[in-house]
Amino acid sequence: MVDFFQKDTFLIKNKRNLLVNIGQLENEQFYNQTTFAKYLSEHGLNYSPTKLGTYYRREKNGVTNGKFPLEDILINGTPYWYESTVDLFTRELLALEKEKTKKKKTNKKKEK
């Protein structure tokens, strides 16, 4: 039936099939836009739900080219991310922040 709507009509063009492993769902917590932003803020990153939504929309439109994770699951138009995705993204951002801080310190030493 899905084949019919994807191939023979324009009702489900460019949609991906959702196959979720039940075992994976038991071990994962889901984050929506608000809880994702709260998680980032708790780890010292300045993200509000609005800011996170802006980055998400830019990624969906292909503007940021892989700088923000797309949703792991989309339910009724609402994006959700697995905890593992949120954690990985947080660690990557923290590493970038640490690198920026190092560069600033190095540049200040060179100026003196």
Coordinates of C-alpha atoms in Angstrom, one line a residue:
M1 CA 0.0 0.0 0.0
V2 CA 2.9 2.4 0.8
D3 CA 4.4 1.6 -2.5
F4 CA 1.2 2.7 -4.2
F5 CA 1.1 6.0 -2.5
Q6 CA 4.9 6.7 -2.9
K7 CA 5.2 5.6 -6.6
D8 CA 1.8 6.0 -8.1
T9 CA 0.5 9.2 -6.4
F10 CA 2.0 12.4 -5.1
L11 CA 0.6 11.9 -1.6
I12 CA 3.8 10.5 0.0
K13 CA 6.7 11.7 -2.1
N14 CA 10.0 11.9 -0.4
K15 CA 8.9 10.2 2.8
R16 CA 11.0 7.6 4.5
N17 CA 9.7 4.5 6.1
L18 CA 10.0 4.3 9.8
L19 CA 11.4 1.1 11.2
V20 CA 12.0 1.3 14.9
N21 CA 13.6 -1.5 16.9
I22 CA 11.5 -2.1 20.0
G23 CA 14.7 -2.9 22.0
Q24 CA 16.2 0.4 21.0
L25 CA 13.1 2.3 22.3
E26 CA 13.4 0.7 25.7
N27 CA 16.9 1.9 26.1
E28 CA 16.4 5.4 24.7
Q29 CA 14.8 8.5 26.1
F30 CA 13.3 10.9 23.6
Y31 CA 13.9 14.7 23.6
N32 CA 11.7 17.2 22.0
Q33 CA 12.9 20.7 21.1
T34 CA 12.3 22.1 24.6
T35 CA 13.9 19.2 26.5
F36 CA 16.8 19.2 24.0
A37 CA 17.5 22.9 24.6
K38 CA 17.2 22.3 28.4
Y39 CA 19.8 19.5 28.2
L40 CA 22.2 21.7 26.3
S41 CA 21.7 24.6 28.8
E42 CA 22.3 22.2 31.8
H43 CA 25.7 21.3 30.2
G44 CA 26.7 25.0 30.0
L45 CA 25.7 25.7 26.4
N46 CA 23.5 28.8 25.8
Y47 CA 20.6 27.3 23.8
S48 CA 16.9 28.3 24.2
P49 CA 14.1 26.3 22.6
T50 CA 13.7 29.2 20.0
K51 CA 17.4 29.1 19.1
L52 CA 17.4 25.4 18.8
G53 CA 14.3 25.5 16.6
T54 CA 16.0 28.1 14.3
Y55 CA 19.0 25.8 13.9
Y56 CA 16.8 22.8 13.3
R57 CA 14.8 24.7 10.6
R58 CA 18.0 25.8 8.9
E59 CA 19.2 22.2 8.8
K60 CA 15.9 21.0 7.4
N61 CA 16.2 23.6 4.6
G62 CA 19.8 22.5 3.9
V63 CA 21.3 25.8 4.9
T64 CA 23.7 24.6 7.7
N65 CA 24.9 21.5 5.9
G66 CA 25.2 19.0 8.8
K67 CA 25.9 21.3 11.7
F68 CA 22.8 20.3 13.6
P69 CA 21.3 16.8 13.9
L70 CA 18.1 16.1 12.1
E71 CA 15.4 14.4 14.1
D72 CA 15.6 10.7 14.8
I73 CA 11.9 10.4 14.7
L74 CA 9.1 12.7 13.5
I75 CA 5.7 12.1 15.0
N76 CA 2.8 14.1 13.7
G77 CA 5.2 16.9 12.5
T78 CA 7.0 17.1 15.9
P79 CA 10.7 16.2 15.8
Y80 CA 12.2 14.0 18.6
W81 CA 15.8 13.1 19.1
Y82 CA 17.2 10.0 20.9
E83 CA 19.2 10.7 24.1
S84 CA 22.3 9.3 22.4
T85 CA 22.0 11.9 19.5
V86 CA 21.5 14.7 22.0
D87 CA 24.5 13.5 24.1
L88 CA 26.8 13.2 21.0
F89 CA 25.8 16.7 19.8
T90 CA 26.4 18.1 23.3
R91 CA 29.9 16.5 23.5
E92 CA 30.7 17.9 20.0
L93 CA 29.6 21.4 20.9
L94 CA 31.6 21.3 24.2
A95 CA 34.7 20.2 22.3
L96 CA 34.3 23.1 19.9
E97 CA 33.9 25.5 22.8
K98 CA 37.0 24.2 24.4
E99 CA 38.9 24.6 21.2
K100 CA 37.7 28.2 20.7
T101 CA 38.8 29.0 24.2
K102 CA 42.3 27.6 23.6
K103 CA 42.6 29.6 20.4
K104 CA 41.6 32.8 22.2
K105 CA 44.2 32.2 24.9
T106 CA 46.9 31.5 22.3
N107 CA 46.0 34.7 20.4
K108 CA 46.1 36.8 23.6
K109 CA 49.6 35.5 24.4
K110 CA 50.8 36.3 20.9
E111 CA 49.5 39.9 21.1
K112 CA 51.5 40.5 24.3

